[in-house]
Amino acid sequence: MVRTFILKSSEGRTAPDFSIKSLAGSGGRMDLVARCVIAAFATPRGIRKDAVLSIVLEGPPNPPITVTIDGRELNRMFISEVEAAGALRDALSGRPPKGVRVERKGFERLIREMPRESLYYLHENGEEIGRVKIGKDPIFVLGDQKGIDERGERVLDEAGARRVSLGPISYLASHCIVIINNELDQIIVGE
Ligand SMILES: C[S@@+](CC[C@H](N)C(=O)[O-])C[C@H]1O[C@@H](n2cnc3c(N)ncnc32)[C@H](O)[C@@H]1O
């Protein structure tokens, strides 16, 4: 089972001109994005190979850009925000590390390419995740500090994404990824 996460980053910078020392400011919340990269792939025993993370960057100066990181192809682990953001900056500079792909693609197109039956929209008011039978190769869509805007939600509804909740409390996007990884790891071990 490969789990895919799609992060809609409404302010994530679309040029490699952000400062690694000011990820939250000049990077348009690249700190949040970097934490999601770590949450998706870093484990104490090495790179998580069964995860893919697509980050839709919608910030200035040149949106949209989708950066996809595929754990099956990664050969280095990003354990700090500096390393993860550095890899994103290299990717945006035309020097993507192995396992990282950059495309000129926006949220709507990306979502429409996904198989309907695999799409889950992480939302506080969705169905409790424990009650939902998660299918093979699921795709989880999540928002950034602003959540997902109305237009994005419409795209997800039209694409047939099922809303699933991790509980009534709102968690950080990176923490949601950790929770999902843990949930799915338990399903796999229990199979
Ligand atoms: C920091 S939260 C966004 C908070 C934002 N203020 C809002 O109202 O949407 C980032 C994303 O994590 C996901 N998320 C956070 N808590 C969740 C929960 N309890 N269940 C499901 N998804 C959650 C959602 O996809 C959300 O867009």
mmCIF file of C-alpha atoms and ligand atoms in Angstrom:
data_model
loop_
_atom_site.group_PDB
_atom_site.id
_atom_site.type_symbol
_atom_site.label_atom_id
_atom_site.label_comp_id
_atom_site.label_asym_id
_atom_site.label_seq_id
_atom_site.Cartn_x
_atom_site.Cartn_y
_atom_site.Cartn_z
ATOM 1 C CA MET A 1 0.000 0.000 0.000
ATOM 2 C CA VAL A 2 1.346 3.424 -0.956
ATOM 3 C CA ARG A 3 -0.171 6.386 0.843
ATOM 4 C CA THR A 4 -0.187 9.742 -0.902
ATOM 5 C CA PHE A 5 -0.564 13.096 0.812
ATOM 6 C CA ILE A 6 -1.521 16.239 -1.063
ATOM 7 C CA LEU A 7 -0.801 19.491 0.770
ATOM 8 C CA LYS A 8 -2.402 22.647 -0.609
ATOM 9 C CA SER A 9 0.025 25.384 0.373
ATOM 10 C CA SER A 10 -1.797 28.641 -0.290
ATOM 11 C CA GLU A 11 1.252 30.827 0.331
ATOM 12 C CA GLY A 12 4.197 28.504 -0.404
ATOM 13 C CA ARG A 13 6.737 30.369 -2.500
ATOM 14 C CA THR A 14 7.007 29.379 -6.172
ATOM 15 C CA ALA A 15 10.601 30.543 -6.656
ATOM 16 C CA PRO A 16 13.849 29.474 -4.977
ATOM 17 C CA ASP A 17 14.327 32.964 -3.534
ATOM 18 C CA PHE A 18 13.329 32.316 0.066
ATOM 19 C CA SER A 19 15.747 32.383 2.950
ATOM 20 C CA ILE A 20 16.366 29.128 4.794
ATOM 21 C CA LYS A 21 16.747 31.294 7.911
ATOM 22 C CA SER A 22 13.266 32.791 7.474
ATOM 23 C CA LEU A 23 11.088 29.950 6.209
ATOM 24 C CA ALA A 24 7.925 31.227 7.858
ATOM 25 C CA GLY A 25 8.352 34.747 6.485
ATOM 26 C CA SER A 26 10.158 34.924 3.136
ATOM 27 C CA GLY A 27 9.144 31.354 2.241
ATOM 28 C CA GLY A 28 5.389 31.850 2.675
ATOM 29 C CA ARG A 29 5.166 29.213 5.419
ATOM 30 C CA MET A 30 7.780 26.893 3.941
ATOM 31 C CA ASP A 31 8.396 25.927 7.590
ATOM 32 C CA LEU A 32 4.993 24.215 7.599
ATOM 33 C CA VAL A 33 5.762 22.546 4.257
ATOM 34 C CA ALA A 34 9.172 21.372 5.498
ATOM 35 C CA ARG A 35 7.591 19.846 8.610
ATOM 36 C CA CYS A 36 5.144 17.955 6.386
ATOM 37 C CA VAL A 37 8.085 16.530 4.398
ATOM 38 C CA ILE A 38 9.712 15.305 7.614
ATOM 39 C CA ALA A 39 6.398 13.895 8.892
ATOM 40 C CA ALA A 40 5.799 11.994 5.649
ATOM 41 C CA PHE A 41 9.229 10.373 5.204
ATOM 42 C CA ALA A 42 11.432 10.456 8.301
ATOM 43 C CA THR A 43 11.499 7.435 10.583
ATOM 44 C CA PRO A 44 14.193 6.386 13.064
ATOM 45 C CA ARG A 45 15.021 3.441 10.787
ATOM 46 C CA GLY A 46 15.384 5.493 7.626
ATOM 47 C CA ILE A 47 13.263 6.809 4.771
ATOM 48 C CA ARG A 48 9.629 5.742 4.682
ATOM 49 C CA LYS A 49 9.332 4.143 1.260
ATOM 50 C CA ASP A 50 5.572 3.714 1.145
ATOM 51 C CA ALA A 51 4.690 7.422 1.063
ATOM 52 C CA VAL A 52 4.341 10.089 -1.601
ATOM 53 C CA LEU A 53 3.821 13.791 -0.845
ATOM 54 C CA SER A 54 2.630 16.317 -3.413
ATOM 55 C CA ILE A 55 2.856 19.950 -2.372
ATOM 56 C CA VAL A 56 0.825 22.410 -4.396
ATOM 57 C CA LEU A 57 2.581 25.765 -4.033
ATOM 58 C CA GLU A 58 0.230 28.662 -4.677
ATOM 59 C CA GLY A 59 2.265 31.609 -3.407
ATOM 60 C CA PRO A 60 4.081 34.272 -5.438
ATOM 61 C CA PRO A 61 5.758 34.865 -7.821
ATOM 62 C CA ASN A 62 4.802 32.139 -10.285
ATOM 63 C CA PRO A 63 1.940 29.890 -9.110
ATOM 64 C CA PRO A 64 0.944 27.158 -9.304
ATOM 65 C CA ILE A 65 3.747 24.635 -8.991
ATOM 66 C CA THR A 66 3.424 21.090 -7.697
ATOM 67 C CA VAL A 67 6.448 19.455 -6.098
ATOM 68 C CA THR A 68 6.093 15.694 -5.642
ATOM 69 C CA ILE A 69 8.374 13.676 -3.392
ATOM 70 C CA ASP A 70 8.269 9.904 -3.861
ATOM 71 C CA GLY A 71 9.652 7.886 -0.944
ATOM 72 C CA ARG A 72 10.282 4.893 -3.215
ATOM 73 C CA GLU A 73 12.898 6.888 -5.105
ATOM 74 C CA LEU A 74 14.392 9.064 -2.365
ATOM 75 C CA ASN A 75 17.979 8.264 -1.460
ATOM 76 C CA ARG A 76 18.423 10.786 1.329
ATOM 77 C CA MET A 77 16.381 11.558 4.359
ATOM 78 C CA PHE A 78 15.318 15.038 5.418
ATOM 79 C CA ILE A 79 15.428 15.165 9.170
ATOM 80 C CA SER A 80 15.529 18.919 9.792
ATOM 81 C CA GLU A 81 13.438 21.794 8.435
ATOM 82 C CA VAL A 82 16.618 23.282 6.965
ATOM 83 C CA GLU A 83 17.354 20.096 4.983
ATOM 84 C CA ALA A 84 13.764 19.682 3.791
ATOM 85 C CA ALA A 85 13.438 23.331 2.754
ATOM 86 C CA GLY A 86 16.869 23.163 1.110
ATOM 87 C CA ALA A 87 15.688 20.218 -1.015
ATOM 88 C CA LEU A 88 12.566 22.170 -2.039
ATOM 89 C CA ARG A 89 14.689 25.169 -2.934
ATOM 90 C CA ASP A 90 17.009 22.961 -5.030
ATOM 91 C CA ALA A 91 13.967 21.474 -6.765
ATOM 92 C CA LEU A 92 12.604 24.945 -7.568
ATOM 93 C CA SER A 93 16.067 25.909 -8.865
ATOM 94 C CA GLY A 94 15.949 23.133 -11.456
ATOM 95 C CA ARG A 95 18.160 20.759 -9.430
ATOM 96 C CA PRO A 96 15.642 18.371 -7.882
ATOM 97 C CA PRO A 97 17.129 15.721 -5.602
ATOM 98 C CA LYS A 98 16.477 12.108 -6.632
ATOM 99 C CA GLY A 99 12.845 11.254 -5.946
ATOM 100 C CA VAL A 100 11.651 14.869 -6.238
ATOM 101 C CA ARG A 101 9.691 16.117 -9.270
ATOM 102 C CA VAL A 102 8.541 19.648 -10.126
ATOM 103 C CA GLU A 103 5.551 20.263 -12.402
ATOM 104 C CA ARG A 104 3.606 23.283 -13.520
ATOM 105 C CA LYS A 105 0.335 21.965 -12.213
ATOM 106 C CA GLY A 106 -2.371 23.414 -9.988
ATOM 107 C CA PHE A 107 -4.622 21.897 -7.339
ATOM 108 C CA GLU A 108 -7.641 21.353 -9.573
ATOM 109 C CA ARG A 109 -5.725 19.486 -12.279
ATOM 110 C CA LEU A 110 -3.861 17.384 -9.748
ATOM 111 C CA ILE A 111 -7.059 16.365 -7.951
ATOM 112 C CA ARG A 112 -8.855 15.573 -11.218
ATOM 113 C CA GLU A 113 -6.057 13.177 -12.167
ATOM 114 C CA MET A 114 -6.597 11.135 -9.005
ATOM 115 C CA PRO A 115 -8.884 8.082 -8.890
ATOM 116 C CA ARG A 116 -12.147 9.123 -7.152
ATOM 117 C CA GLU A 117 -12.410 6.043 -4.999
ATOM 118 C CA SER A 118 -8.979 6.730 -3.433
ATOM 119 C CA LEU A 119 -9.538 10.362 -2.473
ATOM 120 C CA TYR A 120 -10.000 11.406 1.154
ATOM 121 C CA TYR A 121 -10.238 15.014 2.276
ATOM 122 C CA LEU A 122 -8.970 15.463 5.827
ATOM 123 C CA HIS A 123 -11.535 17.646 7.550
ATOM 124 C CA GLU A 124 -12.391 18.105 11.217
ATOM 125 C CA ASN A 125 -16.112 17.570 10.505
ATOM 126 C CA GLY A 126 -15.757 14.491 8.320
ATOM 127 C CA GLU A 127 -16.531 10.862 9.177
ATOM 128 C CA GLU A 128 -14.447 9.544 12.032
ATOM 129 C CA ILE A 129 -11.444 7.841 10.431
ATOM 130 C CA GLY A 130 -11.769 4.744 12.626
ATOM 131 C CA ARG A 131 -15.167 4.037 11.063
ATOM 132 C CA VAL A 132 -14.014 4.402 7.460
ATOM 133 C CA LYS A 133 -12.614 1.455 5.542
ATOM 134 C CA ILE A 134 -9.548 2.963 3.904
ATOM 135 C CA GLY A 135 -8.951 1.486 0.452
ATOM 136 C CA LYS A 136 -5.723 0.447 -1.212
ATOM 137 C CA ASP A 137 -3.292 3.261 -2.110
ATOM 138 C CA PRO A 138 -5.277 6.051 -0.438
ATOM 139 C CA ILE A 139 -4.753 9.731 -1.210
ATOM 140 C CA PHE A 140 -5.220 12.214 1.653
ATOM 141 C CA VAL A 141 -5.697 15.899 0.900
ATOM 142 C CA LEU A 142 -5.005 18.496 3.558
ATOM 143 C CA GLY A 143 -4.820 22.231 3.907
ATOM 144 C CA ASP A 144 -2.225 24.544 5.388
ATOM 145 C CA GLN A 145 -2.609 27.080 8.207
ATOM 146 C CA LYS A 146 -5.627 28.539 6.386
ATOM 147 C CA GLY A 147 -7.293 25.218 5.646
ATOM 148 C CA ILE A 148 -8.705 24.634 2.167
ATOM 149 C CA ASP A 149 -10.566 27.520 0.538
ATOM 150 C CA GLU A 150 -14.111 27.303 -0.849
ATOM 151 C CA ARG A 151 -12.965 26.759 -4.417
ATOM 152 C CA GLY A 152 -10.616 23.969 -3.343
ATOM 153 C CA GLU A 153 -13.430 22.320 -1.409
ATOM 154 C CA ARG A 154 -15.661 22.497 -4.469
ATOM 155 C CA VAL A 155 -12.972 20.771 -6.536
ATOM 156 C CA LEU A 156 -12.711 18.044 -3.900
ATOM 157 C CA ASP A 157 -16.487 17.589 -3.712
ATOM 158 C CA GLU A 158 -16.741 17.327 -7.495
ATOM 159 C CA ALA A 159 -13.900 14.799 -7.509
ATOM 160 C CA GLY A 160 -15.845 12.654 -5.023
ATOM 161 C CA ALA A 161 -13.375 13.031 -2.139
ATOM 162 C CA ARG A 162 -14.702 11.500 1.070
ATOM 163 C CA ARG A 163 -14.321 13.746 4.119
ATOM 164 C CA VAL A 164 -12.614 11.988 7.007
ATOM 165 C CA SER A 165 -11.856 13.374 10.440
ATOM 166 C CA LEU A 166 -9.109 12.690 12.964
ATOM 167 C CA GLY A 167 -11.325 14.111 15.699
ATOM 168 C CA PRO A 168 -12.936 17.446 16.595
ATOM 169 C CA ILE A 169 -9.638 19.121 17.529
ATOM 170 C CA SER A 170 -7.750 20.885 14.754
ATOM 171 C CA TYR A 171 -4.198 19.568 14.372
ATOM 172 C CA LEU A 172 -1.176 20.935 12.553
ATOM 173 C CA ALA A 173 -0.946 19.662 8.977
ATOM 174 C CA SER A 174 2.318 17.820 9.736
ATOM 175 C CA HIS A 175 0.745 16.166 12.778
ATOM 176 C CA CYS A 176 -2.156 14.966 10.623
ATOM 177 C CA ILE A 177 0.380 13.226 8.368
ATOM 178 C CA VAL A 178 1.974 11.511 11.379
ATOM 179 C CA ILE A 179 -1.450 10.390 12.632
ATOM 180 C CA ILE A 180 -2.406 8.977 9.215
ATOM 181 C CA ASN A 181 0.947 7.201 8.857
ATOM 182 C CA ASN A 182 0.385 5.628 12.256
ATOM 183 C CA GLU A 183 -3.225 4.609 11.447
ATOM 184 C CA LEU A 184 -2.191 2.965 8.180
ATOM 185 C CA ASP A 185 0.838 1.248 9.709
ATOM 186 C CA GLN A 186 -1.498 -0.425 12.180
ATOM 187 C CA ILE A 187 -3.845 -1.585 9.425
ATOM 188 C CA ILE A 188 -0.926 -3.103 7.486
ATOM 189 C CA VAL A 189 0.490 -4.877 10.550
ATOM 190 C CA GLY A 190 -2.995 -6.181 11.384
ATOM 191 C CA GLU A 191 -3.619 -7.601 7.889
HETATM 192 C C1 LIG B 1 -3.898 23.643 10.777
HETATM 193 S S1 LIG B 1 -5.207 22.830 9.982
HETATM 194 C C2 LIG B 1 -6.113 24.185 9.306
HETATM 195 C C3 LIG B 1 -6.749 25.026 10.297
HETATM 196 C C4 LIG B 1 -7.527 26.137 9.668
HETATM 197 N N1 LIG B 1 -7.626 27.173 10.624
HETATM 198 C C5 LIG B 1 -8.918 25.701 9.216
HETATM 199 O O1 LIG B 1 -9.878 26.232 9.719
HETATM 200 O O2 LIG B 1 -9.052 24.847 8.334
HETATM 201 C C6 LIG B 1 -4.469 22.180 8.536
HETATM 202 C C7 LIG B 1 -5.196 21.062 7.871
HETATM 203 O O3 LIG B 1 -5.052 19.879 8.639
HETATM 204 C C8 LIG B 1 -6.187 19.045 8.467
HETATM 205 N N2 LIG B 1 -6.738 18.796 9.805
HETATM 206 C C9 LIG B 1 -6.438 19.427 10.964
HETATM 207 N N3 LIG B 1 -7.084 18.895 11.998
HETATM 208 C C10 LIG B 1 -7.824 17.873 11.500
HETATM 209 C C11 LIG B 1 -8.717 16.917 12.074
HETATM 210 N N4 LIG B 1 -9.004 16.905 13.372
HETATM 211 N N5 LIG B 1 -9.281 16.014 11.252
HETATM 212 C C12 LIG B 1 -9.021 16.000 9.925
HETATM 213 N N6 LIG B 1 -8.178 16.871 9.328
HETATM 214 C C13 LIG B 1 -7.591 17.801 10.097
HETATM 215 C C14 LIG B 1 -7.144 19.760 7.550
HETATM 216 O O4 LIG B 1 -6.973 19.266 6.235
HETATM 217 C C15 LIG B 1 -6.688 21.202 7.663
HETATM 218 O O5 LIG B 1 -6.962 21.937 6.500
#
